[in-house]
Amino acid sequence: MDFELAPEQKEIQALTRDFVRAEVEPHAATWDREHHFPRELFAKLAELGLMGVCVPEEYGGAGADFVSYVLVLEELSRGDAGVGVTVAVHTSAVTLPLLRFGTDEQRARFVPPLARGEHLGAFALTEAEAGSDAGALRTKAKPDGDGWRITGAKQWITNGRHAGTFLLFARTDPETPGAKGVSAFVLDADHVRVTRDEEKLGLNS
Ligand SMILES: Cc1cc2nc3c(=O)[nH]c(=O)nc-3n(C[C@H](O)[C@H](O)[C@H](O)COP(=O)(O)OP(=O)(O)OC[C@H]3O[C@@H](n4cnc5c(N)ncnc54)[C@H](O)[C@@H]3O)c2cc1C
């Protein structure tokens, strides 16, 4: 088996490494110390196509393969692990699930702005009493007119304060316990209220 990276994978790796040396490494300690979320950095990553590396071009991505995306995460995380986590959650937990499981309409509406980095993605699953046991979540969604009314509280949602698109999980069938009674919703940020920032031991950017 050949484990050598392909030329285009090496190219993306080198592009990201150069970017991180110039734009991340000089600031990483300050961002961490000051708990600064470098919103402007993600616009620059988007210009390089790195907010949707492995998303097909027809959906606004760079059209590279998954290994290229992992190489990007490695390089970003080497400079600032918080930046790596932001891009990983944005891509792996929001953009790619929408691409894989969304309807045609959801894909067309939500994926291009995510892949182009115009919106950041957040994945809202965890609750105070539902971490490892995610199927125990209590946030409820009830049909309301043409849509749904969602009530509940999530916690530890990476990108929560900065995201434009949320993939949020809520119980739609109160009679069915566990994960089978839960559905995923795609929400614009103006339907979500962020109430606090978590104090963490690391990943502060
Ligand atoms: C930096 C950070 C970012 C995060 N970002 C997100 C995010 O973007 N979106 C989101 O939805 N969530 C996010 N989370 C939440 C994360 O998914 C949860 O922390 C995780 O699911 C674990 O849940 P918990 O912290 O409640 O721990 P618990 O579930 O309470 O687990 C505590 C400990 O008990 C162990 N344990 C649990 N159940 C069992 C069992 N049955 N048998 C044996 N051991 C068990 C666990 O392994 C762990 O060691 C984030 C968390 C962190 C720290």
mmCIF file of C-alpha atoms and ligand atoms in Angstrom:
data_model
loop_
_atom_site.group_PDB
_atom_site.id
_atom_site.type_symbol
_atom_site.label_atom_id
_atom_site.label_comp_id
_atom_site.label_asym_id
_atom_site.label_seq_id
_atom_site.Cartn_x
_atom_site.Cartn_y
_atom_site.Cartn_z
ATOM 1 C CA MET A 1 0.000 0.000 0.000
ATOM 2 C CA ASP A 2 1.309 3.433 -0.923
ATOM 3 C CA PHE A 3 1.085 5.889 1.983
ATOM 4 C CA GLU A 4 2.826 8.706 0.095
ATOM 5 C CA LEU A 5 0.684 11.823 -0.233
ATOM 6 C CA ALA A 6 -0.480 12.719 -3.734
ATOM 7 C CA PRO A 7 0.994 15.920 -5.251
ATOM 8 C CA GLU A 8 -2.267 17.850 -4.790
ATOM 9 C CA GLN A 9 -2.488 16.731 -1.131
ATOM 10 C CA LYS A 10 1.083 17.934 -0.534
ATOM 11 C CA GLU A 11 0.186 21.215 -2.204
ATOM 12 C CA ILE A 12 -2.793 21.817 0.121
ATOM 13 C CA GLN A 13 -0.663 20.815 3.117
ATOM 14 C CA ALA A 14 2.086 23.280 2.140
ATOM 15 C CA LEU A 15 -0.431 26.047 1.406
ATOM 16 C CA THR A 16 -1.997 25.605 4.851
ATOM 17 C CA ARG A 17 1.379 25.359 6.604
ATOM 18 C CA ASP A 18 2.549 28.623 5.024
ATOM 19 C CA PHE A 19 -0.736 30.288 5.925
ATOM 20 C CA VAL A 20 -0.507 29.099 9.539
ATOM 21 C CA ARG A 21 3.095 30.311 9.889
ATOM 22 C CA ALA A 22 2.122 33.766 8.646
ATOM 23 C CA GLU A 23 -1.391 34.240 10.024
ATOM 24 C CA VAL A 24 -1.840 31.956 13.045
ATOM 25 C CA GLU A 25 1.447 31.260 14.841
ATOM 26 C CA PRO A 26 2.306 34.922 15.545
ATOM 27 C CA HIS A 27 -1.096 35.466 17.225
ATOM 28 C CA ALA A 28 -1.987 32.110 18.798
ATOM 29 C CA ALA A 29 -0.688 32.872 22.305
ATOM 30 C CA THR A 30 -2.474 36.243 22.409
ATOM 31 C CA TRP A 31 -5.751 34.783 21.140
ATOM 32 C CA ASP A 32 -5.563 32.079 23.789
ATOM 33 C CA ARG A 33 -4.656 34.474 26.599
ATOM 34 C CA GLU A 34 -7.326 37.009 25.619
ATOM 35 C CA HIS A 35 -9.957 34.409 24.666
ATOM 36 C CA HIS A 36 -10.195 36.079 21.264
ATOM 37 C CA PHE A 37 -12.149 34.295 18.545
ATOM 38 C CA PRO A 38 -10.316 35.260 15.317
ATOM 39 C CA ARG A 39 -13.384 35.741 13.088
ATOM 40 C CA GLU A 40 -11.285 37.558 10.482
ATOM 41 C CA LEU A 41 -8.994 34.523 10.146
ATOM 42 C CA PHE A 42 -11.850 32.343 8.921
ATOM 43 C CA ALA A 43 -12.579 34.812 6.123
ATOM 44 C CA LYS A 44 -8.947 34.423 5.019
ATOM 45 C CA LEU A 45 -9.197 30.630 5.237
ATOM 46 C CA ALA A 46 -12.346 30.857 3.135
ATOM 47 C CA GLU A 47 -10.486 32.819 0.448
ATOM 48 C CA LEU A 48 -8.099 29.857 0.176
ATOM 49 C CA GLY A 49 -11.011 27.403 -0.012
ATOM 50 C CA LEU A 50 -10.119 25.898 3.366
ATOM 51 C CA MET A 51 -13.564 26.270 4.957
ATOM 52 C CA GLY A 52 -14.899 23.634 2.564
ATOM 53 C CA VAL A 53 -11.810 21.728 1.445
ATOM 54 C CA CYS A 54 -13.504 18.387 0.793
ATOM 55 C CA VAL A 55 -16.869 19.787 -0.317
ATOM 56 C CA PRO A 56 -17.568 19.381 -4.063
ATOM 57 C CA GLU A 57 -17.042 22.514 -6.143
ATOM 58 C CA GLU A 58 -20.706 22.531 -7.217
ATOM 59 C CA TYR A 59 -21.555 23.206 -3.539
ATOM 60 C CA GLY A 60 -19.001 25.983 -3.124
ATOM 61 C CA GLY A 61 -16.134 23.846 -1.810
ATOM 62 C CA ALA A 62 -12.590 23.255 -3.027
ATOM 63 C CA GLY A 63 -13.424 19.745 -4.269
ATOM 64 C CA ALA A 64 -10.390 18.101 -2.646
ATOM 65 C CA ASP A 65 -10.441 14.698 -0.951
ATOM 66 C CA PHE A 66 -10.943 13.855 2.726
ATOM 67 C CA VAL A 67 -7.214 13.261 3.354
ATOM 68 C CA SER A 68 -6.535 16.821 2.166
ATOM 69 C CA TYR A 69 -9.099 18.074 4.674
ATOM 70 C CA VAL A 70 -7.406 16.113 7.486
ATOM 71 C CA LEU A 71 -4.039 17.586 6.463
ATOM 72 C CA VAL A 72 -5.576 21.064 6.720
ATOM 73 C CA LEU A 73 -6.862 20.270 10.228
ATOM 74 C CA GLU A 74 -3.412 18.992 11.259
ATOM 75 C CA GLU A 75 -1.697 22.144 10.072
ATOM 76 C CA LEU A 76 -4.277 24.498 11.609
ATOM 77 C CA SER A 77 -4.208 22.644 14.924
ATOM 78 C CA ARG A 78 -0.420 22.734 15.018
ATOM 79 C CA GLY A 79 -0.685 26.532 15.016
ATOM 80 C CA ASP A 80 -3.762 26.861 17.243
ATOM 81 C CA ALA A 81 -5.863 23.891 18.355
ATOM 82 C CA GLY A 82 -8.894 26.166 18.838
ATOM 83 C CA VAL A 83 -8.773 27.179 15.168
ATOM 84 C CA GLY A 84 -8.533 23.499 14.197
ATOM 85 C CA VAL A 85 -11.594 22.631 16.306
ATOM 86 C CA THR A 86 -13.632 25.470 14.791
ATOM 87 C CA VAL A 87 -12.921 24.267 11.245
ATOM 88 C CA ALA A 88 -13.413 20.599 12.212
ATOM 89 C CA VAL A 89 -16.835 21.171 13.794
ATOM 90 C CA HIS A 90 -17.872 23.526 10.983
ATOM 91 C CA THR A 91 -16.956 20.938 8.346
ATOM 92 C CA SER A 92 -17.291 17.455 9.877
ATOM 93 C CA ALA A 93 -20.255 18.072 12.157
ATOM 94 C CA VAL A 94 -22.298 20.489 10.044
ATOM 95 C CA THR A 95 -21.356 20.889 6.361
ATOM 96 C CA LEU A 96 -20.659 17.220 5.585
ATOM 97 C CA PRO A 97 -23.720 15.772 7.400
ATOM 98 C CA LEU A 98 -25.910 18.303 5.550
ATOM 99 C CA LEU A 99 -24.304 17.271 2.288
ATOM 100 C CA ARG A 100 -24.779 13.578 3.067
ATOM 101 C CA PHE A 101 -28.205 13.542 4.722
ATOM 102 C CA GLY A 102 -29.884 16.834 3.733
ATOM 103 C CA THR A 103 -32.654 17.102 1.178
ATOM 104 C CA ASP A 104 -31.779 18.664 -2.186
ATOM 105 C CA GLU A 105 -33.339 21.916 -0.975
ATOM 106 C CA GLN A 106 -31.393 21.914 2.313
ATOM 107 C CA ARG A 107 -28.151 21.124 0.483
ATOM 108 C CA ALA A 108 -28.680 23.897 -2.036
ATOM 109 C CA ARG A 109 -29.621 26.462 0.610
ATOM 110 C CA PHE A 110 -27.234 25.733 3.479
ATOM 111 C CA VAL A 111 -24.102 24.037 2.126
ATOM 112 C CA PRO A 112 -22.670 26.698 -0.263
ATOM 113 C CA PRO A 113 -22.564 29.514 2.352
ATOM 114 C CA LEU A 114 -20.903 27.084 4.780
ATOM 115 C CA ALA A 115 -18.404 25.745 2.243
ATOM 116 C CA ARG A 116 -17.524 29.285 1.130
ATOM 117 C CA GLY A 117 -17.036 30.273 4.776
ATOM 118 C CA GLU A 118 -19.747 32.946 4.666
ATOM 119 C CA HIS A 119 -21.446 31.171 7.579
ATOM 120 C CA LEU A 120 -19.824 29.175 10.341
ATOM 121 C CA GLY A 121 -21.534 25.952 11.374
ATOM 122 C CA ALA A 122 -22.392 24.774 14.902
ATOM 123 C CA PHE A 123 -23.552 21.323 16.000
ATOM 124 C CA ALA A 124 -25.974 21.503 18.930
ATOM 125 C CA LEU A 125 -26.444 18.085 20.499
ATOM 126 C CA THR A 126 -25.112 18.126 24.078
ATOM 127 C CA GLU A 127 -27.276 19.118 27.048
ATOM 128 C CA ALA A 128 -26.614 19.288 30.786
ATOM 129 C CA GLU A 129 -27.979 15.768 31.308
ATOM 130 C CA ALA A 130 -27.188 14.381 27.864
ATOM 131 C CA GLY A 131 -23.488 14.168 26.976
ATOM 132 C CA SER A 132 -22.192 10.663 26.218
ATOM 133 C CA ASP A 133 -25.803 9.506 26.452
ATOM 134 C CA ALA A 134 -26.966 11.885 23.720
ATOM 135 C CA GLY A 135 -30.183 9.913 23.180
ATOM 136 C CA ALA A 136 -31.397 11.161 26.585
ATOM 137 C CA LEU A 137 -31.697 14.740 25.323
ATOM 138 C CA ARG A 138 -34.752 16.722 26.438
ATOM 139 C CA THR A 139 -34.948 19.628 23.999
ATOM 140 C CA LYS A 140 -38.400 19.331 22.413
ATOM 141 C CA ALA A 141 -39.671 20.183 18.959
ATOM 142 C CA LYS A 142 -43.428 20.464 18.380
ATOM 143 C CA PRO A 143 -45.194 21.211 15.101
ATOM 144 C CA ASP A 144 -46.310 24.855 15.071
ATOM 145 C CA GLY A 145 -48.113 26.234 12.025
ATOM 146 C CA ASP A 146 -45.940 25.606 8.971
ATOM 147 C CA GLY A 147 -42.869 24.953 11.096
ATOM 148 C CA TRP A 148 -41.704 23.748 14.474
ATOM 149 C CA ARG A 149 -41.329 25.300 17.904
ATOM 150 C CA ILE A 150 -38.156 24.150 19.617
ATOM 151 C CA THR A 151 -37.656 24.581 23.372
ATOM 152 C CA GLY A 152 -34.688 23.510 25.452
ATOM 153 C CA ALA A 153 -31.105 24.329 26.357
ATOM 154 C CA LYS A 154 -27.858 23.083 24.867
ATOM 155 C CA GLN A 155 -24.358 23.456 26.276
ATOM 156 C CA TRP A 156 -20.717 23.384 25.117
ATOM 157 C CA ILE A 157 -21.623 24.182 21.539
ATOM 158 C CA THR A 158 -18.429 24.952 19.639
ATOM 159 C CA ASN A 159 -18.796 28.079 17.433
ATOM 160 C CA GLY A 160 -22.156 28.740 19.162
ATOM 161 C CA ARG A 161 -21.713 32.501 19.472
ATOM 162 C CA HIS A 162 -20.340 32.930 15.945
ATOM 163 C CA ALA A 163 -22.268 30.427 13.831
ATOM 164 C CA GLY A 164 -24.737 31.325 11.090
ATOM 165 C CA THR A 165 -26.102 27.790 10.700
ATOM 166 C CA PHE A 166 -26.953 25.331 13.466
ATOM 167 C CA LEU A 167 -27.523 21.610 13.144
ATOM 168 C CA LEU A 168 -29.640 21.063 16.248
ATOM 169 C CA PHE A 169 -31.081 17.877 17.710
ATOM 170 C CA ALA A 170 -34.472 17.792 19.436
ATOM 171 C CA ARG A 171 -37.011 15.210 20.532
ATOM 172 C CA THR A 172 -39.904 15.066 18.072
ATOM 173 C CA ASP A 173 -41.488 11.894 19.447
ATOM 174 C CA PRO A 174 -41.973 12.051 23.230
ATOM 175 C CA GLU A 175 -43.359 8.497 23.235
ATOM 176 C CA THR A 176 -40.157 6.982 21.846
ATOM 177 C CA PRO A 177 -37.238 7.097 24.285
ATOM 178 C CA GLY A 178 -33.615 7.293 23.149
ATOM 179 C CA ALA A 179 -32.186 8.382 19.828
ATOM 180 C CA LYS A 180 -35.076 7.041 17.731
ATOM 181 C CA GLY A 181 -37.390 9.780 19.030
ATOM 182 C CA VAL A 182 -34.910 12.513 18.054
ATOM 183 C CA SER A 183 -34.707 14.527 14.816
ATOM 184 C CA ALA A 184 -32.112 16.910 13.395
ATOM 185 C CA PHE A 185 -33.080 20.495 12.516
ATOM 186 C CA VAL A 186 -31.183 23.058 10.460
ATOM 187 C CA LEU A 187 -31.553 26.531 11.937
ATOM 188 C CA ASP A 188 -30.414 29.990 10.970
ATOM 189 C CA ALA A 189 -28.668 31.681 13.884
ATOM 190 C CA ASP A 190 -31.474 34.180 14.461
ATOM 191 C CA HIS A 191 -33.591 31.307 15.826
ATOM 192 C CA VAL A 192 -31.025 30.560 18.544
ATOM 193 C CA ARG A 193 -30.274 32.535 21.717
ATOM 194 C CA VAL A 194 -26.733 32.220 23.085
ATOM 195 C CA THR A 195 -26.669 32.997 26.798
ATOM 196 C CA ARG A 196 -23.135 32.328 28.021
ATOM 197 C CA ASP A 197 -19.557 31.534 27.061
ATOM 198 C CA GLU A 198 -18.010 28.451 28.623
ATOM 199 C CA GLU A 199 -14.867 28.920 30.702
ATOM 200 C CA LYS A 200 -12.457 26.230 29.473
ATOM 201 C CA LEU A 201 -8.945 25.096 30.386
ATOM 202 C CA GLY A 202 -7.755 25.381 26.782
ATOM 203 C CA LEU A 203 -8.996 25.913 23.201
ATOM 204 C CA ASN A 204 -9.687 29.511 24.174
ATOM 205 C CA SER A 205 -9.379 31.163 20.761
HETATM 206 C C1 LIG B 1 -14.124 21.543 24.034
HETATM 207 C C2 LIG B 1 -15.465 20.900 23.862
HETATM 208 C C3 LIG B 1 -16.216 21.171 22.734
HETATM 209 C C4 LIG B 1 -17.473 20.591 22.580
HETATM 210 N N1 LIG B 1 -18.205 20.904 21.470
HETATM 211 C C5 LIG B 1 -19.443 20.384 21.343
HETATM 212 C C6 LIG B 1 -20.258 20.738 20.218
HETATM 213 O O1 LIG B 1 -19.853 21.488 19.327
HETATM 214 N N2 LIG B 1 -21.506 20.237 20.145
HETATM 215 C C7 LIG B 1 -22.004 19.389 21.094
HETATM 216 O O2 LIG B 1 -23.151 18.973 20.948
HETATM 217 N N3 LIG B 1 -21.259 19.028 22.162
HETATM 218 C C8 LIG B 1 -19.997 19.509 22.310
HETATM 219 N N4 LIG B 1 -19.233 19.161 23.391
HETATM 220 C C9 LIG B 1 -19.782 18.265 24.392
HETATM 221 C C10 LIG B 1 -19.224 16.844 24.285
HETATM 222 O O3 LIG B 1 -19.767 16.188 23.171
HETATM 223 C C11 LIG B 1 -19.559 16.166 25.608
HETATM 224 O O4 LIG B 1 -18.685 16.717 26.561
HETATM 225 C C12 LIG B 1 -19.402 14.681 25.517
HETATM 226 O O5 LIG B 1 -20.467 14.130 24.774
HETATM 227 C C13 LIG B 1 -19.358 14.028 26.906
HETATM 228 O O6 LIG B 1 -20.456 14.403 27.653
HETATM 229 P P1 LIG B 1 -20.290 14.962 29.144
HETATM 230 O O7 LIG B 1 -19.222 15.991 29.146
HETATM 231 O O8 LIG B 1 -21.651 15.309 29.652
HETATM 232 O O9 LIG B 1 -19.691 13.749 29.969
HETATM 233 P P2 LIG B 1 -20.479 12.511 30.565
HETATM 234 O O10 LIG B 1 -21.353 11.908 29.520
HETATM 235 O O11 LIG B 1 -21.113 12.921 31.848
HETATM 236 O O12 LIG B 1 -19.276 11.528 30.853
HETATM 237 C C14 LIG B 1 -18.381 11.754 31.947
HETATM 238 C C15 LIG B 1 -17.429 10.585 32.035
HETATM 239 O O13 LIG B 1 -18.170 9.355 32.249
HETATM 240 C C16 LIG B 1 -17.859 8.413 31.230
HETATM 241 N N5 LIG B 1 -19.080 7.671 30.886
HETATM 242 C C17 LIG B 1 -20.243 8.193 30.440
HETATM 243 N N6 LIG B 1 -21.152 7.219 30.250
HETATM 244 C C18 LIG B 1 -20.543 6.055 30.573
HETATM 245 C C19 LIG B 1 -20.959 4.692 30.579
HETATM 246 N N7 LIG B 1 -22.195 4.336 30.223
HETATM 247 N N8 LIG B 1 -20.062 3.763 30.962
HETATM 248 C C20 LIG B 1 -18.809 4.108 31.339
HETATM 249 N N9 LIG B 1 -18.348 5.391 31.349
HETATM 250 C C21 LIG B 1 -19.210 6.342 30.979
HETATM 251 C C22 LIG B 1 -17.344 9.227 30.045
HETATM 252 O O14 LIG B 1 -16.459 8.477 29.231
HETATM 253 C C23 LIG B 1 -16.611 10.365 30.755
HETATM 254 O O15 LIG B 1 -15.312 9.976 31.120
HETATM 255 C C24 LIG B 1 -17.975 19.705 23.568
HETATM 256 C C25 LIG B 1 -17.203 19.415 24.691
HETATM 257 C C26 LIG B 1 -15.966 20.002 24.845
HETATM 258 C C27 LIG B 1 -15.154 19.662 26.074
#
